[in-house]
């Protein structure tokens, strides 16, 4: 029997639940909090004196973590006058480049050396790709078959979603785009929120959480979800990408027991297997559980005749929504303020060799520790039976903002944030673990916990300055990303968030106002045998020639960087 989410929202939540009977299903969650007037991100004033030197890349030839480098930072975004919290950390690895997207800026790096090749406003990128404006929540993936990057973001109006596709595997070259209405709402400022992104051999999948006010000028409230299914050939055609043949599966929420549970933050399942297509995984609206269902009738040219299959609840081990994450701040009031989000599946989901791999954050009821854990679940894609499930976490620490990727060999890399109250080891850190899949579908860890980057402060908080209690919702994330390296048999790239030093004169920022600053970190990991340093060096040299061509094309295509 499924575990009913027992606590309903307060009646002040703008009547989200509507009238229910004693036996009615009810939604409880921070998920369903009313969207603020500033939308899903908070823009803070730019500081013309705000500046920060980019941290030096770390090249570790012959090591399991073979490269680490800083991506875009809040210092960068402030100077671009696109300063948002949270960053919505996201990135994708291509043949020779790594592309970072945050709320406010996009940047491109040499994936082997960490050299930054371009930094630009997100709005400038979309203008060059043919769209007007952008409002964040960007996700990006690399399609190794087509050797092209795919990006999705809010449009200038948050009811719209816009998609950009690179013309080649060079992210510094030209891109083309298209736009569609993600959620029309009730005609009063609708939002197709938290767009997800997945690809398989037939289609591109974009899930949204839909919000809209009931009346003009009112506050947004949750209205349901949409899964947008776009034929792959429509995006990767010879001309510009289109949404021809797209099918939108809309599941409204109206506060009654009759609503169908199609979840929240729907994730399409990524797969490179031609025989595996049309799968979705999501957190349940009404139960502390996750679910899976199929999208039937797809082909690479059309989704018009597709249909949704039955929902299968997975029956996970018991959990509840985790609280805020801890950090060893000297101000006691700031020691548990980091918003670790909730149990939605915020990262990509993968299917490999008939198994689906997913990860989300929970407060497990098996250990009763009131600490955030990462729940790993492996599912048989044919039977929906759980093959393995376990929680990643150690006593005294919170684990959150996790993401995974799985290669064709069944090697799994997990990236995440960890923090706790310990004054020595408790700073918010970006970390990773590596697993292999056994014949029965269970996972075995093959590496120690890897520290990729530790925050430069023990007290990150936004909305107030150094030495003050945190003010407002302490947004973190909202996600991280792991990508399979398309030209390495066991290589993975990860991106996550960490905290930079405070923006103060004594920390190297003349005229700084004293606020905290987020940053992003990218790391390359070998999941299997580590190549010899000489082999690794030859790889770098080979791709150095490719980098020359990249820089040449950048002079032409990225004049807006």
Coordinates of C-alpha atoms in Angstrom, one line a residue:
X1 CA 0.0 0.0 0.0
X2 CA 1.3 3.4 -0.9
X3 CA 2.1 5.9 1.9
X4 CA -0.2 8.9 1.8
X5 CA 1.4 12.3 2.1
X6 CA -0.3 13.2 5.3
X7 CA 0.2 16.9 5.9
X8 CA -1.8 19.3 3.7
X9 CA -0.9 22.9 2.8
X10 CA -2.3 25.6 5.0
X11 CA -5.6 27.2 3.9
X12 CA -3.6 30.3 3.2
X13 CA -2.0 28.7 0.2
X14 CA -4.5 30.4 -2.1
X15 CA -7.0 27.6 -2.0
X16 CA -4.7 25.3 -3.8
X17 CA -6.2 22.1 -2.4
X18 CA -9.8 23.2 -2.8
X19 CA -12.6 21.4 -0.8
X20 CA -11.9 17.8 0.1
X21 CA -13.5 15.1 2.0
X22 CA -12.0 13.1 4.9
X23 CA -10.9 10.4 2.5
X24 CA -9.6 12.7 -0.2
X25 CA -6.0 12.7 -1.4
X26 CA -4.2 15.8 -0.4
X27 CA -1.0 17.4 -1.5
X28 CA 1.6 18.5 1.0
X29 CA 4.8 20.0 0.1
X30 CA 7.2 22.9 -0.2
X31 CA 6.8 22.1 -3.9
X32 CA 3.4 23.6 -3.9
X33 CA 4.3 26.9 -2.3
X34 CA 2.9 29.8 -4.3
X35 CA 5.3 31.2 -6.8
X36 CA 6.6 34.6 -5.8
X37 CA 6.2 37.7 -8.1
X38 CA 9.8 37.4 -9.1
X39 CA 9.3 34.0 -10.6
X40 CA 11.6 30.9 -10.1
X41 CA 14.8 32.9 -9.6
X42 CA 15.6 35.9 -7.4
X43 CA 17.6 38.7 -9.1
X44 CA 19.7 40.7 -6.8
X45 CA 21.2 44.2 -7.5
X46 CA 24.5 44.2 -9.5
X47 CA 27.6 45.7 -7.9
X48 CA 29.8 47.4 -10.4
X49 CA 32.8 46.8 -8.0
X50 CA 31.9 43.1 -7.8
X51 CA 34.8 41.1 -9.3
X52 CA 36.5 37.8 -8.6
X53 CA 39.6 36.2 -10.0
X54 CA 38.7 32.8 -11.6
X55 CA 40.2 29.9 -9.6
X56 CA 43.1 28.1 -11.3
X57 CA 42.2 24.8 -13.0
X58 CA 43.5 21.6 -11.4
X59 CA 45.1 19.2 -13.9
X60 CA 45.7 15.7 -12.4
X61 CA 47.2 13.5 -15.1
X62 CA 46.9 9.9 -14.2
X63 CA 44.5 10.4 -11.4
X64 CA 40.9 9.2 -11.2
X65 CA 39.7 12.9 -11.0
X66 CA 41.8 13.9 -14.0
X67 CA 40.7 17.6 -14.3
X68 CA 38.8 20.2 -12.2
X69 CA 38.0 23.8 -13.1
X70 CA 35.7 26.6 -12.2
X71 CA 32.7 27.4 -14.3
X72 CA 30.7 30.6 -14.3
X73 CA 30.3 32.4 -11.0
X74 CA 28.0 34.9 -9.4
X75 CA 30.9 37.4 -9.8
X76 CA 30.7 36.9 -13.5
X77 CA 26.9 37.3 -13.6
X78 CA 27.0 40.4 -11.5
X79 CA 29.4 42.0 -14.0
X80 CA 27.1 41.0 -16.8
X81 CA 24.1 42.5 -14.9
X82 CA 22.5 39.1 -14.9
X83 CA 22.8 38.3 -11.2
X84 CA 20.4 35.6 -10.0
X85 CA 19.9 33.2 -7.1
X86 CA 20.0 30.2 -7.4
X87 CA 22.3 29.5 -10.4
X88 CA 20.4 26.4 -11.6
X89 CA 23.8 24.8 -12.2
X90 CA 23.8 22.8 -15.5
X91 CA 26.4 21.7 -18.1
X92 CA 27.1 19.2 -20.8
X93 CA 30.3 17.7 -22.2
X94 CA 31.0 17.4 -25.9
X95 CA 33.9 16.2 -28.0
X96 CA 36.3 18.8 -26.9
X97 CA 34.3 21.4 -25.0
X98 CA 32.3 21.7 -21.8
X99 CA 29.3 24.1 -21.9
X100 CA 28.0 25.6 -18.6
X101 CA 24.6 27.2 -18.3
X102 CA 23.4 29.2 -15.2
X103 CA 20.6 31.7 -14.7
X104 CA 22.1 34.7 -16.3
X105 CA 25.1 33.5 -18.2
X106 CA 26.4 30.7 -20.5
X107 CA 30.1 29.8 -20.9
X108 CA 32.3 27.4 -22.9
X109 CA 35.5 25.7 -21.8
X110 CA 38.2 23.4 -23.1
X111 CA 37.2 20.2 -21.4
X112 CA 40.8 19.0 -20.9
X113 CA 42.5 22.2 -19.6
X114 CA 39.6 24.2 -18.2
X115 CA 40.5 27.2 -20.4
X116 CA 37.5 29.4 -20.7
X117 CA 36.7 30.1 -24.4
X118 CA 33.6 32.2 -24.0
X119 CA 31.4 33.9 -21.5
X120 CA 28.1 35.6 -22.4
X121 CA 24.8 36.8 -21.2
X122 CA 22.1 34.2 -21.6
X123 CA 19.9 36.8 -23.4
X124 CA 22.8 37.5 -25.9
X125 CA 23.0 33.8 -26.7
X126 CA 19.3 33.5 -27.4
X127 CA 19.3 36.7 -29.5
X128 CA 22.1 35.2 -31.6
X129 CA 20.1 32.0 -31.9
X130 CA 17.0 33.9 -33.0
X131 CA 14.9 34.4 -29.8
X132 CA 14.1 37.5 -27.8
X133 CA 14.9 37.4 -24.1
X134 CA 15.3 34.5 -21.6
X135 CA 14.2 33.9 -18.1
X136 CA 16.5 31.0 -16.9
X137 CA 15.8 27.4 -15.8
X138 CA 18.1 26.3 -18.6
X139 CA 19.1 22.7 -19.2
X140 CA 21.5 21.4 -21.8
X141 CA 22.6 18.0 -23.1
X142 CA 24.9 16.7 -25.8
X143 CA 23.6 14.1 -28.4
X144 CA 26.5 12.0 -29.3
X145 CA 24.8 10.4 -32.3
X146 CA 24.1 13.8 -34.0
X147 CA 27.2 15.4 -32.3
X148 CA 25.1 18.5 -31.4
X149 CA 24.2 20.3 -28.2
X150 CA 20.5 20.7 -27.3
X151 CA 19.4 23.5 -24.8
X152 CA 16.0 24.4 -23.4
X153 CA 15.1 27.5 -21.4
X154 CA 12.2 29.8 -20.5
X155 CA 11.3 32.3 -23.2
X156 CA 11.0 36.0 -22.5
X157 CA 7.5 35.1 -21.3
X158 CA 7.6 32.2 -18.8
X159 CA 4.7 30.5 -20.4
X160 CA 7.0 29.8 -23.4
X161 CA 9.9 27.4 -23.8
X162 CA 12.6 27.9 -26.3
X163 CA 15.0 25.2 -27.7
X164 CA 18.3 25.8 -29.3
X165 CA 20.3 23.2 -31.2
X166 CA 24.0 23.7 -32.3
X167 CA 24.7 23.3 -36.0
X168 CA 27.8 21.2 -35.2
X169 CA 29.6 19.8 -32.1
X170 CA 31.3 23.2 -31.7
X171 CA 29.4 25.1 -29.1
X172 CA 31.2 28.3 -30.2
X173 CA 29.7 28.0 -33.7
X174 CA 26.2 28.8 -34.9
X175 CA 22.9 27.6 -33.2
X176 CA 19.4 27.7 -34.4
X177 CA 16.2 27.7 -32.3
X178 CA 12.5 27.4 -32.0
X179 CA 9.9 28.3 -29.4
X180 CA 6.5 26.9 -28.3
X181 CA 3.9 27.7 -25.7
X182 CA 4.6 25.4 -22.7
X183 CA 1.6 26.3 -20.7
X184 CA -1.1 28.8 -21.5
X185 CA -2.6 28.8 -18.0
X186 CA -5.7 30.8 -17.4
X187 CA -4.5 33.8 -19.4
X188 CA -2.9 35.5 -16.3
X189 CA 0.9 35.2 -16.3
X190 CA 1.3 31.4 -16.6
X191 CA 4.6 29.7 -16.0
X192 CA 5.8 26.4 -17.6
X193 CA 8.1 25.9 -14.6
X194 CA 11.1 23.7 -14.0
X195 CA 11.5 22.4 -17.5
X196 CA 13.4 19.0 -17.7
X197 CA 15.2 17.6 -20.7
X198 CA 15.9 14.1 -21.9
X199 CA 16.6 12.4 -25.3
X200 CA 16.4 8.9 -26.7
X201 CA 16.4 7.5 -30.3
X202 CA 12.9 8.7 -31.1
X203 CA 12.2 11.9 -29.2
X204 CA 13.1 14.8 -26.9
X205 CA 11.2 15.0 -23.7
X206 CA 10.5 18.2 -21.8
X207 CA 8.5 18.1 -18.6
X208 CA 7.1 21.2 -16.9
X209 CA 5.3 22.1 -13.6
X210 CA 2.5 24.5 -14.5
X211 CA 1.7 27.5 -12.4
X212 CA -0.9 30.3 -12.9
X213 CA -2.9 32.8 -10.9
X214 CA -6.7 32.4 -10.7
X215 CA -7.2 36.1 -11.5
X216 CA -5.2 38.9 -13.1
X217 CA -2.7 40.2 -10.6
X218 CA -3.1 37.2 -8.3
X219 CA -0.4 34.9 -7.1
X220 CA 0.6 31.8 -9.0
X221 CA -0.5 28.4 -7.7
X222 CA 0.1 24.9 -9.0
X223 CA -2.1 23.8 -11.9
X224 CA -0.7 20.5 -13.0
X225 CA 2.0 19.2 -15.3
X226 CA 2.9 18.8 -19.0
X227 CA 5.1 16.3 -20.7
X228 CA 6.1 17.7 -24.1
X229 CA 7.3 15.0 -26.6
X230 CA 9.1 16.3 -29.7
X231 CA 10.2 13.9 -32.5
X232 CA 13.9 13.8 -32.7
X233 CA 14.0 14.5 -36.4
X234 CA 12.0 17.7 -35.9
X235 CA 14.9 19.1 -33.9
X236 CA 17.8 17.6 -35.9
X237 CA 16.5 18.3 -39.4
X238 CA 18.6 19.9 -42.1
X239 CA 17.2 23.4 -41.5
X240 CA 16.1 25.0 -38.3
X241 CA 14.7 22.9 -35.4
X242 CA 10.9 22.8 -35.3
X243 CA 8.3 21.2 -33.0
X244 CA 6.5 19.6 -35.9
X245 CA 4.7 16.4 -34.8
X246 CA 5.0 17.4 -31.1
X247 CA 2.5 15.9 -28.6
X248 CA 1.7 17.7 -25.3
X249 CA 0.4 15.5 -22.4
X250 CA -1.3 17.8 -20.0
X251 CA -2.4 16.6 -16.5
X252 CA -4.4 19.3 -14.7
X253 CA -4.5 19.6 -11.0
X254 CA -7.9 20.8 -9.7
X255 CA -7.8 19.8 -6.1
X256 CA -10.1 16.8 -6.3
X257 CA -9.7 13.0 -5.9
X258 CA -10.4 12.6 -9.6
X259 CA -7.1 14.0 -10.8
X260 CA -4.7 11.5 -12.2
X261 CA -1.4 11.2 -10.5
X262 CA 1.2 11.9 -13.2
X263 CA 3.8 13.2 -10.7
X264 CA 5.8 16.4 -10.5
X265 CA 9.0 17.4 -12.3
X266 CA 8.5 14.7 -14.9
X267 CA 11.8 13.3 -16.3
X268 CA 12.0 11.6 -19.6
X269 CA 14.4 8.6 -19.6
X270 CA 17.6 9.1 -21.5
X271 CA 18.6 6.1 -23.7
X272 CA 20.9 5.4 -26.6
X273 CA 19.3 2.0 -27.3
X274 CA 17.1 2.0 -30.4
X275 CA 14.8 -0.6 -28.8
X276 CA 14.2 1.5 -25.7
X277 CA 12.0 4.6 -26.0
X278 CA 9.2 6.6 -24.5
X279 CA 9.7 6.2 -20.8
X280 CA 9.1 8.8 -18.0
X281 CA 9.9 8.7 -14.3
X282 CA 8.7 11.2 -11.7
X283 CA 7.9 11.7 -8.0
X284 CA 4.3 11.1 -7.0
X285 CA 2.0 14.0 -6.3
X286 CA 0.1 12.2 -3.5
X287 CA 2.4 9.5 -2.0
X288 CA 6.0 9.3 -0.7
X289 CA 7.0 7.3 -3.7
X290 CA 8.2 7.5 -7.3
X291 CA 6.4 6.2 -10.4
X292 CA 7.1 5.2 -14.0
X293 CA 5.0 5.1 -17.1
X294 CA 5.4 4.7 -20.9
X295 CA 4.8 7.0 -23.9
X296 CA 3.5 4.6 -26.6
X297 CA 3.4 5.0 -30.3
X298 CA 6.5 7.1 -30.9
X299 CA 8.8 7.3 -33.9
X300 CA 11.6 9.8 -34.9
X301 CA 9.2 11.7 -37.2
X302 CA 6.1 12.1 -35.2
X303 CA 4.6 11.9 -31.7
X304 CA 1.1 13.0 -32.8
X305 CA -0.4 9.5 -32.3
X306 CA 1.4 8.8 -29.0
X307 CA -0.4 7.9 -25.8
X308 CA 0.4 7.7 -22.1
X309 CA 0.5 4.2 -20.5
X310 CA -0.5 3.2 -17.1
X311 CA 1.3 4.5 -14.0
X312 CA 3.4 2.1 -12.0
X313 CA 4.3 3.1 -8.4
X314 CA 7.7 1.8 -7.5
X315 CA 7.2 1.0 -3.8
X316 CA 10.3 2.7 -2.5
X317 CA 11.5 2.3 1.1
X318 CA 9.7 4.8 3.4
X319 CA 10.9 8.4 3.4
X320 CA 9.7 11.9 4.0
X321 CA 10.7 15.4 2.8
X322 CA 14.1 16.4 4.1
X323 CA 14.6 19.6 6.0
X324 CA 17.2 22.3 5.4
X325 CA 20.8 21.3 5.1
X326 CA 23.4 22.1 7.7
X327 CA 26.7 24.0 7.6
X328 CA 29.3 24.9 10.3
X329 CA 28.4 28.6 10.4
X330 CA 29.7 30.6 13.4
X331 CA 26.2 32.2 13.6
X332 CA 24.0 29.5 15.1
X333 CA 21.0 30.8 13.2
X334 CA 22.8 30.1 9.9
X335 CA 23.7 26.5 10.7
X336 CA 20.6 25.0 9.1
X337 CA 19.3 27.2 6.4
X338 CA 20.5 25.7 3.0
X339 CA 17.4 24.9 0.9
X340 CA 18.0 21.3 -0.2
X341 CA 14.8 21.4 -2.3
X342 CA 12.7 18.2 -1.9
X343 CA 12.2 14.6 -3.1
X344 CA 11.5 15.5 -6.8
X345 CA 13.8 13.8 -9.3
X346 CA 15.8 16.8 -10.2
X347 CA 18.5 15.2 -12.3
X348 CA 18.6 13.1 -15.5
X349 CA 17.3 9.5 -15.5
X350 CA 19.1 6.9 -17.6
X351 CA 18.2 3.5 -19.1
X352 CA 21.1 1.1 -19.9
X353 CA 20.8 -2.6 -20.7
X354 CA 17.2 -2.8 -19.7
X355 CA 17.6 -1.1 -16.4
X356 CA 16.5 2.4 -15.4
X357 CA 18.7 4.4 -13.0
X358 CA 17.3 7.3 -11.0
X359 CA 18.3 9.4 -8.0
X360 CA 16.5 11.9 -5.7
X361 CA 16.9 13.5 -2.2
X362 CA 14.9 12.1 0.8
X363 CA 14.9 12.0 4.5
X364 CA 14.9 8.2 5.0
X365 CA 12.6 6.8 7.7
X366 CA 14.9 3.8 8.0
X367 CA 17.6 5.7 10.0
X368 CA 15.4 8.3 11.7
X369 CA 18.3 10.8 11.6
X370 CA 16.5 13.9 10.2
X371 CA 19.3 14.2 7.6
X372 CA 19.1 14.5 3.8
X373 CA 20.1 11.4 1.9
X374 CA 20.5 10.6 -1.8
X375 CA 18.1 7.7 -2.7
X376 CA 19.5 5.6 -5.6
X377 CA 16.9 3.3 -7.3
X378 CA 17.6 0.8 -10.1
X379 CA 14.4 -0.5 -11.9
X380 CA 13.9 -3.3 -14.4
X381 CA 12.5 -1.4 -17.3
X382 CA 10.3 -4.3 -18.5
X383 CA 8.7 -5.3 -15.1
X384 CA 9.1 -2.0 -13.1
X385 CA 10.5 -4.1 -10.3
X386 CA 13.1 -2.5 -8.1
X387 CA 16.5 -4.3 -8.6
X388 CA 18.4 -2.2 -6.1
X389 CA 17.7 0.8 -3.8
X390 CA 19.9 2.3 -1.2
X391 CA 20.6 5.7 0.5
X392 CA 23.9 7.6 0.0
X393 CA 24.9 9.4 3.2
X394 CA 26.8 9.3 6.4
X395 CA 25.7 10.3 9.9
X396 CA 26.3 13.9 10.7
X397 CA 26.0 15.1 7.1
X398 CA 23.3 16.1 4.6
X399 CA 23.6 14.8 1.1
X400 CA 21.6 16.7 -1.6
X401 CA 21.4 18.1 -5.1
X402 CA 22.5 14.8 -6.6
X403 CA 22.8 13.8 -10.2
X404 CA 23.9 10.7 -12.1
X405 CA 24.9 9.4 -15.5
X406 CA 25.4 5.8 -16.7
X407 CA 27.6 4.6 -19.5
X408 CA 27.1 1.5 -21.8
X409 CA 29.1 -0.7 -19.4
X410 CA 26.8 0.1 -16.5
X411 CA 29.3 2.3 -14.7
X412 CA 27.5 4.9 -12.7
X413 CA 28.9 8.2 -11.5
X414 CA 27.0 10.2 -8.8
X415 CA 27.7 13.9 -8.1
X416 CA 26.2 15.8 -5.2
X417 CA 26.6 18.3 -2.4
X418 CA 27.5 17.3 1.2
X419 CA 27.6 19.5 4.3
X420 CA 27.3 19.2 8.0
X421 CA 28.1 20.9 11.3
X422 CA 31.6 19.6 11.7
X423 CA 33.9 22.7 11.7
X424 CA 36.6 20.8 9.8
X425 CA 34.7 18.8 7.2
X426 CA 31.2 20.3 7.2
X427 CA 31.6 23.1 4.6
X428 CA 29.3 22.7 1.6
X429 CA 31.3 20.5 -0.7
X430 CA 30.9 19.1 -4.2
X431 CA 31.6 15.4 -4.1
X432 CA 31.2 12.2 -6.2
X433 CA 31.1 8.4 -5.9
X434 CA 31.5 5.7 -8.6
X435 CA 29.6 2.4 -8.9
X436 CA 29.4 -0.6 -11.2
X437 CA 26.4 -2.6 -12.1
X438 CA 26.4 -6.4 -11.4
X439 CA 24.6 -9.0 -13.4
X440 CA 21.5 -8.9 -11.2
X441 CA 21.2 -5.1 -11.5
X442 CA 22.6 -4.3 -8.0
X443 CA 25.3 -1.6 -7.7
X444 CA 28.7 -1.9 -6.0
X445 CA 30.7 1.2 -5.1
X446 CA 34.1 1.1 -6.8
X447 CA 35.7 4.3 -5.4
X448 CA 36.0 6.2 -2.1
X449 CA 34.0 9.3 -1.7
X450 CA 35.7 11.9 -4.0
X451 CA 36.0 15.5 -2.8
X452 CA 35.8 17.6 -6.0
X453 CA 35.6 21.1 -4.5
X454 CA 35.0 22.5 -1.0
X455 CA 33.3 25.9 -0.5
X456 CA 35.5 28.8 0.5
X457 CA 33.3 29.8 3.3
X458 CA 31.6 27.9 6.1
X459 CA 28.5 30.2 6.1
X460 CA 26.8 30.6 2.7
X461 CA 23.6 32.7 2.8
X462 CA 22.0 35.1 0.4
X463 CA 19.8 38.1 1.1
X464 CA 22.0 39.3 4.0
X465 CA 25.7 40.2 4.3
X466 CA 28.6 38.7 6.2
X467 CA 28.1 38.4 9.9
X468 CA 24.3 38.6 9.8
X469 CA 21.6 36.0 10.1
X470 CA 20.3 34.6 6.8
X471 CA 17.3 36.4 5.4
X472 CA 14.7 34.9 3.1
X473 CA 14.6 31.5 1.4
X474 CA 18.2 30.2 1.0
X475 CA 18.0 28.8 -2.5
X476 CA 20.7 26.3 -3.5
X477 CA 20.9 24.3 -6.7
X478 CA 18.3 23.8 -8.1
X479 CA 20.2 21.0 -9.7
X480 CA 23.5 19.5 -10.8
X481 CA 24.5 17.3 -13.7
X482 CA 26.7 14.4 -14.7
X483 CA 27.5 13.6 -18.4
X484 CA 29.0 10.7 -20.1
X485 CA 32.1 11.7 -22.1
X486 CA 31.3 11.0 -25.7
X487 CA 34.9 10.1 -26.7
X488 CA 36.1 8.2 -23.6
X489 CA 35.2 4.6 -22.8
X490 CA 34.8 5.3 -19.1
X491 CA 35.0 9.1 -18.8
X492 CA 32.4 11.3 -17.0
X493 CA 32.1 15.0 -16.4
X494 CA 30.3 16.5 -13.4
X495 CA 29.1 20.0 -12.5
X496 CA 27.9 21.2 -9.2
X497 CA 27.7 24.3 -7.0
X498 CA 30.0 25.6 -4.3
X499 CA 30.3 28.8 -2.4
X500 CA 33.0 31.4 -3.1
X501 CA 34.5 33.9 -0.6
X502 CA 32.4 36.8 0.5
X503 CA 32.3 40.0 -1.6
X504 CA 34.3 42.1 0.9
X505 CA 37.4 44.3 0.6
X506 CA 39.3 42.1 3.0
X507 CA 38.6 39.1 0.7
X508 CA 40.0 40.8 -2.3
X509 CA 37.0 42.8 -3.6
X510 CA 37.5 46.5 -3.2
X511 CA 34.2 48.3 -2.6
X512 CA 32.4 45.0 -2.1
X513 CA 29.1 45.0 -0.3
X514 CA 29.7 41.9 1.9
X515 CA 27.3 39.4 0.2
X516 CA 28.0 35.7 -0.3
X517 CA 28.6 34.4 -3.8
X518 CA 27.9 31.1 -5.5
X519 CA 30.1 29.4 -8.1
X520 CA 30.2 26.3 -10.2
X521 CA 32.8 23.5 -10.5
X522 CA 33.4 21.0 -13.3
X523 CA 35.4 17.8 -12.8
X524 CA 36.4 14.9 -15.1
X525 CA 36.4 11.4 -13.6
X526 CA 37.6 8.0 -14.9
X527 CA 35.1 5.4 -13.7
X528 CA 37.4 2.5 -14.6
X529 CA 41.1 2.0 -15.1
X530 CA 43.1 5.3 -15.0
X531 CA 45.2 5.9 -18.1
X532 CA 49.0 6.5 -17.8
X533 CA 50.0 10.2 -17.6
X534 CA 51.8 9.9 -20.9
X535 CA 48.7 8.6 -22.7
X536 CA 46.6 11.3 -21.1
X537 CA 49.1 14.0 -22.2
X538 CA 48.9 12.7 -25.8
X539 CA 45.1 12.9 -25.7
X540 CA 45.4 16.6 -24.6
X541 CA 47.9 17.3 -27.4
X542 CA 45.6 15.8 -30.0
X543 CA 42.6 17.8 -28.9
X544 CA 44.8 20.9 -28.7
X545 CA 44.7 21.0 -32.5
X546 CA 40.9 20.8 -32.4
X547 CA 41.0 23.7 -30.0
X548 CA 42.8 25.9 -32.6
X549 CA 39.9 25.4 -35.0
X550 CA 37.5 26.2 -32.2
X551 CA 39.2 29.4 -31.4
X552 CA 39.2 30.4 -35.1
X553 CA 35.5 29.8 -35.4
X554 CA 34.9 31.7 -32.2
X555 CA 36.2 34.9 -33.7
X556 CA 33.4 34.7 -36.2
X557 CA 30.5 33.2 -34.4
X558 CA 30.9 34.5 -30.8
X559 CA 31.4 38.2 -31.3
X560 CA 28.8 38.7 -28.6
X561 CA 30.7 36.8 -26.0

